[in-house]
């Protein structure tokens, strides 16, 4: 009898808690695509205190502080761009390191569903403190860093050729001292034709137990991609600019341009765990590479922008535009979402991001798949027509609405 009494009391308490449940935000009726949890169905998503608290059908939104009507829209994890350039600054000759070619993150992220952006090598160990103070601390976007193996970072020209400024111990020490912000190391723009920068970055990667991203090439004759993938890099290291064909034979390609076949060692590299990142950029995406690769099933591991003033005003535009291109080439929408959310989270070892699990940080993108006639082109002028294009309706970062294109929140965030 006593036991029964307590049971009734317990059920009463749970019922009371459920009835009294208030949410910060409930997103109603959207198609939830959450690749980590294998979700692709119409569900509601409830958010409280910056976290996802429920993903279910018909969540009672009557007590929610804000309700978002996402009917006909895609609800995905906040997008993660692992190759951007956001070390914006005031030094005219500093290229992507505290210079004017980089962009201020908040101006270019939330409007396209991006909640996390990784600055790919703008800062090196010497310039990282300025990057942390001016950008990481001052941005609403979650900004992370792939630390350049060059101490001075991506200052352009001779700065990036100086192997005496490529110190793996100093780089690793700065990374480990800032492990909340640094997710790995970057090698780029080296024209010396030796393996020194790659090997130094991998050494830093081993010391800090972090991955390395490589922007390879710029030598003629080019160094062997096969050796890069199978001998110098480790599983989990990232090859960015996967689908580029550079002029003057300064970098080997992944697809044999003569036969249109993905080279056998590239398949082997994928099996070995090398990450193939898009890193679209200003000069780093050719349809002549991407179309045959996608057709053969060689999809990008991660989709990223290589965002800077040069690329965003060229054929790249933004992350959603690149994702739309891959959908246009035949990749499925869930695969494209996965390569822009859960997979990049794993690649940079930030598994708390990139999914909409109960308890996860509430970073959410709400997208519309627009239907119509759209044009997509690459740096060579090759143009294809597409019928589908992603558009960002809303971005939620850490449980707060930070972008609302058409005012679908009720009540609206007024600012
Ligand atoms: Zn870049």
CSV table of C-alpha atoms and ligand atoms in Angstrom, one decimal:
chain,number,residue,atom,x,y,z
A,1,UNK,CA,0.0,0.0,0.0
A,2,UNK,CA,2.8,2.4,1.0
A,3,UNK,CA,4.7,1.4,-2.2
A,4,UNK,CA,1.7,2.2,-4.3
A,5,UNK,CA,1.3,5.5,-2.6
A,6,UNK,CA,4.9,6.5,-3.5
A,7,UNK,CA,4.4,5.2,-7.1
A,8,UNK,CA,1.4,7.4,-7.5
A,9,UNK,CA,3.3,10.3,-6.0
A,10,UNK,CA,6.2,9.7,-8.4
A,11,UNK,CA,4.0,9.6,-11.5
A,12,UNK,CA,2.2,12.7,-10.3
A,13,UNK,CA,5.5,14.5,-10.0
A,14,UNK,CA,6.8,13.5,-13.4
A,15,UNK,CA,3.4,14.4,-15.0
A,16,UNK,CA,3.6,17.8,-13.2
A,17,UNK,CA,7.1,18.4,-14.5
A,18,UNK,CA,6.1,17.6,-18.0
A,19,UNK,CA,3.0,19.8,-17.9
A,20,UNK,CA,5.0,22.7,-16.5
A,21,UNK,CA,7.8,22.3,-19.0
A,22,UNK,CA,8.6,25.5,-20.7
A,23,UNK,CA,11.0,25.7,-23.6
A,24,UNK,CA,13.0,28.6,-24.9
A,25,UNK,CA,12.3,27.7,-28.5
A,26,UNK,CA,10.3,25.0,-30.3
A,27,UNK,CA,10.8,24.5,-34.0
A,28,UNK,CA,7.7,23.0,-35.4
A,29,UNK,CA,7.1,20.7,-38.3
A,30,UNK,CA,10.4,20.9,-40.2
A,31,UNK,CA,12.1,18.0,-41.9
A,32,UNK,CA,14.9,17.2,-39.4
A,33,UNK,CA,18.0,16.0,-41.2
A,34,UNK,CA,20.5,14.9,-38.5
A,35,UNK,CA,23.0,12.5,-40.0
A,36,UNK,CA,24.7,11.5,-36.8
A,37,UNK,CA,21.3,10.2,-35.5
A,38,UNK,CA,20.2,8.9,-38.9
A,39,UNK,CA,17.2,11.2,-38.8
A,40,UNK,CA,15.4,12.4,-41.9
A,41,UNK,CA,11.8,12.9,-41.0
A,42,UNK,CA,9.3,15.6,-39.9
A,43,UNK,CA,9.9,16.2,-36.2
A,44,UNK,CA,9.7,19.1,-33.7
A,45,UNK,CA,12.8,20.3,-31.9
A,46,UNK,CA,12.7,21.9,-28.5
A,47,UNK,CA,15.5,24.0,-27.1
A,48,UNK,CA,16.1,25.2,-23.5
A,49,UNK,CA,19.1,26.9,-21.9
A,50,UNK,CA,21.2,26.6,-25.0
A,51,UNK,CA,20.7,22.9,-25.3
A,52,UNK,CA,18.5,20.6,-27.4
A,53,UNK,CA,16.1,19.1,-24.9
A,54,UNK,CA,13.7,17.1,-27.1
A,55,UNK,CA,13.4,15.9,-30.7
A,56,UNK,CA,9.9,14.3,-31.2
A,57,UNK,CA,6.7,14.4,-33.1
A,58,UNK,CA,4.1,17.0,-31.8
A,59,UNK,CA,6.0,18.7,-29.0
A,60,UNK,CA,3.6,20.9,-27.1
A,61,UNK,CA,4.7,24.4,-28.0
A,62,UNK,CA,2.1,26.2,-25.9
A,63,UNK,CA,4.5,27.1,-23.2
A,64,UNK,CA,7.5,27.9,-25.4
A,65,UNK,CA,8.9,31.4,-25.3
A,66,UNK,CA,9.4,31.3,-29.1
A,67,UNK,CA,7.9,29.1,-31.7
A,68,UNK,CA,9.4,28.7,-35.2
A,69,UNK,CA,7.2,27.5,-38.0
A,70,UNK,CA,9.5,25.4,-40.1
A,71,UNK,CA,6.9,23.6,-42.2
A,72,UNK,CA,8.4,22.7,-45.6
A,73,UNK,CA,11.9,23.5,-44.4
A,74,UNK,CA,15.0,21.5,-43.5
A,75,UNK,CA,16.1,21.5,-39.9
A,76,UNK,CA,19.8,20.6,-39.7
A,77,UNK,CA,22.6,21.0,-37.2
A,78,UNK,CA,24.4,24.4,-37.4
A,79,UNK,CA,26.8,24.2,-40.4
A,80,UNK,CA,30.5,23.8,-39.7
A,81,UNK,CA,33.0,25.3,-42.2
A,82,UNK,CA,36.4,23.9,-41.5
A,83,UNK,CA,38.2,26.1,-44.0
A,84,UNK,CA,37.6,29.9,-43.8
A,85,UNK,CA,39.8,33.0,-43.4
A,86,UNK,CA,38.5,35.2,-40.7
A,87,UNK,CA,41.6,36.7,-39.2
A,88,UNK,CA,40.4,40.1,-40.4
A,89,UNK,CA,42.6,43.0,-39.4
A,90,UNK,CA,44.1,46.4,-40.3
A,91,UNK,CA,47.5,45.5,-41.6
A,92,UNK,CA,47.4,46.3,-45.4
A,93,UNK,CA,50.2,43.9,-46.3
A,94,UNK,CA,49.3,41.0,-44.1
A,95,UNK,CA,47.1,39.0,-46.6
A,96,UNK,CA,45.0,36.5,-44.5
A,97,UNK,CA,46.8,37.1,-41.2
A,98,UNK,CA,45.4,40.3,-39.5
A,99,UNK,CA,44.8,41.7,-43.0
A,100,UNK,CA,42.1,42.9,-45.3
A,101,UNK,CA,41.7,39.8,-47.5
A,102,UNK,CA,40.2,37.9,-44.6
A,103,UNK,CA,36.7,38.7,-43.5
A,104,UNK,CA,35.0,39.4,-40.2
A,105,UNK,CA,33.2,36.1,-39.3
A,106,UNK,CA,29.8,37.3,-38.1
A,107,UNK,CA,29.2,39.2,-41.3
A,108,UNK,CA,29.3,36.0,-43.4
A,109,UNK,CA,28.4,33.0,-41.2
A,110,UNK,CA,24.9,33.2,-39.7
A,111,UNK,CA,23.3,34.4,-42.9
A,112,UNK,CA,24.2,31.1,-44.5
A,113,UNK,CA,23.6,28.7,-41.5
A,114,UNK,CA,27.2,28.5,-40.3
A,115,UNK,CA,27.6,28.5,-36.6
A,116,UNK,CA,31.2,27.3,-36.4
A,117,UNK,CA,34.0,28.4,-38.7
A,118,UNK,CA,37.6,27.3,-38.6
A,119,UNK,CA,40.2,29.8,-39.6
A,120,UNK,CA,42.6,27.8,-41.7
A,121,UNK,CA,46.1,29.0,-41.0
A,122,UNK,CA,45.6,32.8,-40.7
A,123,UNK,CA,47.4,32.8,-37.4
A,124,UNK,CA,50.6,31.0,-36.6
A,125,UNK,CA,51.9,30.6,-33.0
A,126,UNK,CA,53.4,34.1,-33.0
A,127,UNK,CA,50.2,35.9,-34.2
A,128,UNK,CA,47.7,33.6,-32.4
A,129,UNK,CA,47.3,35.8,-29.3
A,130,UNK,CA,46.2,38.7,-31.5
A,131,UNK,CA,43.8,36.4,-33.3
A,132,UNK,CA,42.3,35.2,-30.1
A,133,UNK,CA,41.8,38.6,-28.7
A,134,UNK,CA,40.5,40.4,-31.8
A,135,UNK,CA,38.5,37.6,-33.4
A,136,UNK,CA,37.8,34.6,-31.3
A,137,UNK,CA,36.8,36.6,-28.2
A,138,UNK,CA,35.0,39.3,-30.2
A,139,UNK,CA,32.8,37.2,-32.5
A,140,UNK,CA,29.4,35.7,-31.9
A,141,UNK,CA,30.3,32.9,-34.4
A,142,UNK,CA,32.2,30.0,-32.8
A,143,UNK,CA,35.7,30.6,-34.3
A,144,UNK,CA,38.4,27.9,-34.1
A,145,UNK,CA,41.9,27.8,-35.5
A,146,UNK,CA,44.1,25.6,-37.6
A,147,UNK,CA,47.3,27.1,-36.5
A,148,UNK,CA,49.7,27.8,-39.4
A,149,UNK,CA,53.0,25.9,-39.1
A,150,UNK,CA,54.6,29.3,-40.1
A,151,UNK,CA,54.9,31.3,-36.9
A,152,UNK,CA,53.8,34.5,-38.5
A,153,UNK,CA,50.8,32.8,-40.1
A,154,UNK,CA,49.5,33.4,-43.6
A,155,UNK,CA,51.1,36.8,-44.3
A,156,UNK,CA,51.7,35.9,-47.9
A,157,UNK,CA,54.8,36.0,-50.1
A,158,UNK,CA,58.2,35.2,-48.5
A,159,UNK,CA,56.7,35.0,-45.0
A,160,UNK,CA,55.2,31.6,-46.0
A,161,UNK,CA,58.5,30.3,-47.6
A,162,UNK,CA,60.6,30.7,-44.5
A,163,UNK,CA,61.2,27.2,-43.2
A,164,UNK,CA,63.2,28.7,-40.2
A,165,UNK,CA,59.8,30.0,-39.0
A,166,UNK,CA,58.2,26.6,-39.1
A,167,UNK,CA,58.7,25.4,-35.5
A,168,UNK,CA,56.7,22.3,-34.6
A,169,UNK,CA,57.5,22.6,-30.8
A,170,UNK,CA,56.4,26.2,-30.6
A,171,UNK,CA,53.3,25.5,-32.7
A,172,UNK,CA,52.3,22.5,-30.6
A,173,UNK,CA,52.9,24.4,-27.3
A,174,UNK,CA,50.6,27.2,-28.5
A,175,UNK,CA,48.0,24.7,-29.6
A,176,UNK,CA,48.0,22.8,-26.4
A,177,UNK,CA,47.9,26.0,-24.3
A,178,UNK,CA,44.8,27.0,-26.3
A,179,UNK,CA,43.2,23.6,-26.7
A,180,UNK,CA,39.7,25.1,-26.6
A,181,UNK,CA,40.4,27.2,-29.7
A,182,UNK,CA,43.0,25.4,-31.7
A,183,UNK,CA,41.9,22.2,-33.5
A,184,UNK,CA,45.0,21.4,-35.6
A,185,UNK,CA,47.7,22.8,-37.9
A,186,UNK,CA,47.8,24.2,-41.5
A,187,UNK,CA,50.4,24.0,-44.2
A,188,UNK,CA,49.9,26.3,-47.3
A,189,UNK,CA,51.4,28.1,-50.2
A,190,UNK,CA,54.9,26.6,-50.0
A,191,UNK,CA,56.8,26.8,-53.3
A,192,UNK,CA,60.1,25.4,-52.2
A,193,UNK,CA,59.5,21.9,-53.5
A,194,UNK,CA,60.6,20.0,-50.4
A,195,UNK,CA,58.6,18.1,-47.8
A,196,UNK,CA,59.8,20.3,-44.9
A,197,UNK,CA,56.6,22.3,-44.2
A,198,UNK,CA,54.4,19.2,-44.4
A,199,UNK,CA,56.7,17.2,-42.2
A,200,UNK,CA,57.0,20.0,-39.6
A,201,UNK,CA,53.2,20.4,-39.4
A,202,UNK,CA,52.8,16.6,-39.0
A,203,UNK,CA,55.4,16.7,-36.2
A,204,UNK,CA,53.4,19.5,-34.5
A,205,UNK,CA,50.2,17.3,-35.1
A,206,UNK,CA,51.9,14.4,-33.4
A,207,UNK,CA,53.0,16.5,-30.4
A,208,UNK,CA,49.6,18.0,-29.9
A,209,UNK,CA,47.5,15.0,-31.1
A,210,UNK,CA,45.7,17.1,-33.6
A,211,UNK,CA,45.1,16.8,-37.3
A,212,UNK,CA,47.0,18.7,-40.1
A,213,UNK,CA,45.3,20.4,-43.1
A,214,UNK,CA,47.4,20.7,-46.2
A,215,UNK,CA,47.0,23.2,-49.0
A,216,UNK,CA,49.5,21.4,-51.3
A,217,UNK,CA,51.4,22.3,-54.4
A,218,UNK,CA,52.9,25.3,-56.1
A,219,UNK,CA,56.0,23.5,-57.2
A,220,UNK,CA,56.9,22.6,-60.8
A,221,UNK,CA,57.4,19.7,-61.2
A,222,UNK,CA,54.9,18.9,-58.5
A,223,UNK,CA,55.7,16.7,-55.5
A,224,UNK,CA,53.9,13.4,-55.6
A,225,UNK,CA,50.4,13.3,-54.2
A,226,UNK,CA,50.7,9.6,-53.7
A,227,UNK,CA,53.6,10.1,-51.3
A,228,UNK,CA,51.8,12.9,-49.5
A,229,UNK,CA,48.7,10.7,-48.9
A,230,UNK,CA,50.4,7.4,-48.2
A,231,UNK,CA,53.7,8.4,-46.6
A,232,UNK,CA,53.7,11.9,-45.1
A,233,UNK,CA,50.2,12.4,-43.8
A,234,UNK,CA,48.5,10.4,-41.1
A,235,UNK,CA,44.9,9.0,-41.1
A,236,UNK,CA,42.7,11.9,-40.1
A,237,UNK,CA,44.9,14.5,-41.7
A,238,UNK,CA,43.1,16.8,-44.2
A,239,UNK,CA,43.8,17.4,-47.8
A,240,UNK,CA,42.0,20.6,-48.8
A,241,UNK,CA,41.4,21.9,-52.3
A,242,UNK,CA,40.5,18.3,-53.4
A,243,UNK,CA,38.8,19.2,-56.7
A,244,UNK,CA,41.3,21.8,-58.1
A,245,UNK,CA,43.2,21.8,-61.3
A,246,UNK,CA,45.9,24.5,-61.0
A,247,UNK,CA,47.6,26.1,-64.0
A,248,UNK,CA,51.2,25.4,-65.0
A,249,UNK,CA,51.2,21.8,-63.6
A,250,UNK,CA,52.1,23.0,-60.0
A,251,UNK,CA,49.9,20.4,-58.4
A,252,UNK,CA,48.9,16.9,-59.3
A,253,UNK,CA,45.2,16.3,-59.6
A,254,UNK,CA,43.0,13.5,-58.0
A,255,UNK,CA,41.2,12.8,-61.2
A,256,UNK,CA,43.3,11.9,-64.3
A,257,UNK,CA,42.2,14.6,-66.7
A,258,UNK,CA,42.9,12.4,-69.8
A,259,UNK,CA,40.8,9.4,-68.7
A,260,UNK,CA,38.4,11.1,-66.2
A,261,UNK,CA,39.2,8.4,-63.6
A,262,UNK,CA,39.9,8.9,-60.0
A,263,UNK,CA,43.5,7.8,-59.5
A,264,UNK,CA,43.9,4.4,-57.7
A,265,UNK,CA,46.2,5.8,-55.0
A,266,UNK,CA,43.5,8.4,-54.2
A,267,UNK,CA,41.0,5.6,-53.4
A,268,UNK,CA,43.7,4.0,-51.3
A,269,UNK,CA,44.3,7.2,-49.4
A,270,UNK,CA,40.6,7.5,-48.6
A,271,UNK,CA,40.6,4.0,-47.3
A,272,UNK,CA,43.7,4.9,-45.2
A,273,UNK,CA,41.6,7.7,-43.6
A,274,UNK,CA,42.9,10.8,-45.4
A,275,UNK,CA,40.1,13.5,-45.2
A,276,UNK,CA,39.2,15.0,-48.6
A,277,UNK,CA,38.0,18.6,-48.0
A,278,UNK,CA,36.5,20.9,-50.7
A,279,UNK,CA,38.2,24.2,-49.7
A,280,UNK,CA,36.5,25.8,-52.7
A,281,UNK,CA,38.4,29.2,-52.6
A,282,UNK,CA,39.2,31.4,-55.5
A,283,UNK,CA,41.1,29.0,-57.6
A,284,UNK,CA,40.5,25.6,-55.9
A,285,UNK,CA,37.5,24.1,-57.6
A,286,UNK,CA,37.1,22.7,-61.1
A,287,UNK,CA,34.0,21.0,-62.4
A,288,UNK,CA,36.3,19.0,-64.7
A,289,UNK,CA,37.6,17.3,-61.5
A,290,UNK,CA,34.5,17.3,-59.3
A,291,UNK,CA,31.9,16.0,-61.8
A,292,UNK,CA,33.8,12.8,-62.7
A,293,UNK,CA,34.8,12.3,-59.1
A,294,UNK,CA,31.3,12.6,-57.8
A,295,UNK,CA,30.0,10.4,-60.6
A,296,UNK,CA,32.5,7.7,-59.5
A,297,UNK,CA,31.3,8.0,-55.9
A,298,UNK,CA,34.4,10.0,-54.7
A,299,UNK,CA,32.4,12.4,-52.6
A,300,UNK,CA,34.0,15.1,-50.4
A,301,UNK,CA,34.6,14.0,-46.8
A,302,UNK,CA,34.0,17.6,-45.8
A,303,UNK,CA,32.5,20.6,-47.6
A,304,UNK,CA,34.2,24.0,-46.9
A,305,UNK,CA,34.5,27.4,-48.4
A,306,UNK,CA,38.1,28.8,-48.1
A,307,UNK,CA,36.1,32.0,-47.5
A,308,UNK,CA,37.9,35.3,-48.2
A,309,UNK,CA,37.2,38.5,-50.2
A,310,UNK,CA,38.6,36.9,-53.3
A,311,UNK,CA,36.6,33.7,-53.2
A,312,UNK,CA,33.2,35.0,-52.0
A,313,UNK,CA,32.8,37.4,-54.8
A,314,UNK,CA,33.9,34.8,-57.4
A,315,UNK,CA,32.2,31.5,-58.2
A,316,UNK,CA,32.4,30.3,-54.6
A,317,UNK,CA,29.8,32.7,-52.9
A,318,UNK,CA,29.2,30.8,-49.7
A,319,UNK,CA,28.9,27.4,-48.1
A,320,UNK,CA,25.2,26.9,-49.2
A,321,UNK,CA,26.2,27.6,-52.7
A,322,UNK,CA,28.8,24.9,-52.7
A,323,UNK,CA,26.4,22.5,-51.0
A,324,UNK,CA,23.9,23.2,-53.8
A,325,UNK,CA,26.6,22.5,-56.4
A,326,UNK,CA,27.2,19.0,-54.9
A,327,UNK,CA,23.4,18.4,-54.9
A,328,UNK,CA,23.4,19.4,-58.5
A,329,UNK,CA,26.2,16.9,-59.3
A,330,UNK,CA,24.0,14.1,-57.8
A,331,UNK,CA,25.1,13.9,-54.2
A,332,UNK,CA,22.1,13.3,-51.9
A,333,UNK,CA,20.9,16.1,-49.6
A,334,UNK,CA,21.6,14.1,-46.4
A,335,UNK,CA,25.1,13.3,-47.5
A,336,UNK,CA,25.7,17.0,-48.3
A,337,UNK,CA,24.4,17.9,-44.9
A,338,UNK,CA,26.6,15.3,-43.2
A,339,UNK,CA,29.7,16.6,-45.0
A,340,UNK,CA,28.8,20.1,-43.6
A,341,UNK,CA,27.9,19.2,-40.1
A,342,UNK,CA,28.7,15.8,-38.3
A,343,UNK,CA,31.7,14.8,-40.4
A,344,UNK,CA,33.6,18.1,-40.0
A,345,UNK,CA,32.8,18.0,-36.3
A,346,UNK,CA,34.5,14.6,-36.1
A,347,UNK,CA,37.4,15.7,-38.3
A,348,UNK,CA,38.3,18.6,-35.9
A,349,UNK,CA,37.5,16.4,-32.9
A,350,UNK,CA,34.6,18.6,-31.7
A,351,UNK,CA,32.0,15.8,-31.3
A,352,UNK,CA,29.8,17.9,-29.1
A,353,UNK,CA,28.9,19.9,-32.3
A,354,UNK,CA,27.3,18.9,-35.6
A,355,UNK,CA,24.2,17.1,-34.4
A,356,UNK,CA,20.8,17.6,-32.9
A,357,UNK,CA,20.9,15.0,-30.1
A,358,UNK,CA,19.2,15.7,-26.8
A,359,UNK,CA,21.8,17.4,-24.6
A,360,UNK,CA,23.8,18.8,-27.5
A,361,UNK,CA,24.6,22.5,-27.9
A,362,UNK,CA,21.7,24.0,-29.7
A,363,UNK,CA,23.3,25.1,-32.9
A,364,UNK,CA,20.7,24.7,-35.6
A,365,UNK,CA,20.3,25.8,-39.3
A,366,UNK,CA,16.9,26.0,-40.9
A,367,UNK,CA,17.1,25.8,-44.6
A,368,UNK,CA,14.8,26.1,-47.6
A,369,UNK,CA,15.5,24.1,-50.7
A,370,UNK,CA,14.5,26.6,-53.4
A,371,UNK,CA,13.2,25.2,-56.7
A,372,UNK,CA,13.8,27.1,-59.8
A,373,UNK,CA,16.4,27.8,-62.5
A,374,UNK,CA,19.8,28.5,-61.1
A,375,UNK,CA,23.3,28.8,-62.6
A,376,UNK,CA,26.4,27.4,-61.1
A,377,UNK,CA,29.9,28.0,-62.5
A,378,UNK,CA,33.5,27.5,-61.7
A,379,UNK,CA,36.7,29.5,-62.0
A,380,UNK,CA,37.2,28.4,-65.6
A,381,UNK,CA,33.8,29.7,-66.7
A,382,UNK,CA,32.3,26.2,-67.0
A,383,UNK,CA,28.6,26.6,-66.2
A,384,UNK,CA,25.8,24.2,-65.3
A,385,UNK,CA,22.1,24.7,-64.7
A,386,UNK,CA,20.6,23.6,-61.5
A,387,UNK,CA,17.0,23.2,-60.2
A,388,UNK,CA,17.7,23.3,-56.5
A,389,UNK,CA,19.4,25.7,-54.2
A,390,UNK,CA,19.7,25.9,-50.5
A,391,UNK,CA,18.7,29.1,-48.8
A,392,UNK,CA,19.1,29.9,-45.1
A,393,UNK,CA,15.9,30.7,-43.3
A,394,UNK,CA,17.2,30.8,-39.7
A,395,UNK,CA,20.3,30.2,-37.7
A,396,UNK,CA,20.3,29.4,-34.0
A,397,UNK,CA,23.6,29.5,-32.2
A,398,UNK,CA,23.8,28.2,-28.6
A,399,UNK,CA,20.0,28.3,-28.3
A,400,UNK,CA,19.6,31.8,-29.5
A,401,UNK,CA,18.1,33.0,-32.8
A,402,UNK,CA,20.9,34.9,-34.5
A,403,UNK,CA,19.4,35.1,-38.0
A,404,UNK,CA,15.8,35.0,-39.3
A,405,UNK,CA,15.5,35.7,-43.0
A,406,UNK,CA,11.7,35.9,-43.3
A,407,UNK,CA,10.6,36.5,-39.7
A,408,UNK,CA,9.4,32.9,-39.0
A,409,UNK,CA,9.9,33.2,-35.2
A,410,UNK,CA,6.9,34.0,-33.1
A,411,UNK,CA,7.5,36.3,-31.4
A,412,UNK,CA,10.2,37.8,-33.5
A,413,UNK,CA,13.6,38.6,-32.2
A,414,UNK,CA,13.4,42.4,-32.4
A,415,UNK,CA,16.7,44.2,-32.9
B,1,LIG,ZN1,42.6,28.9,-47.6
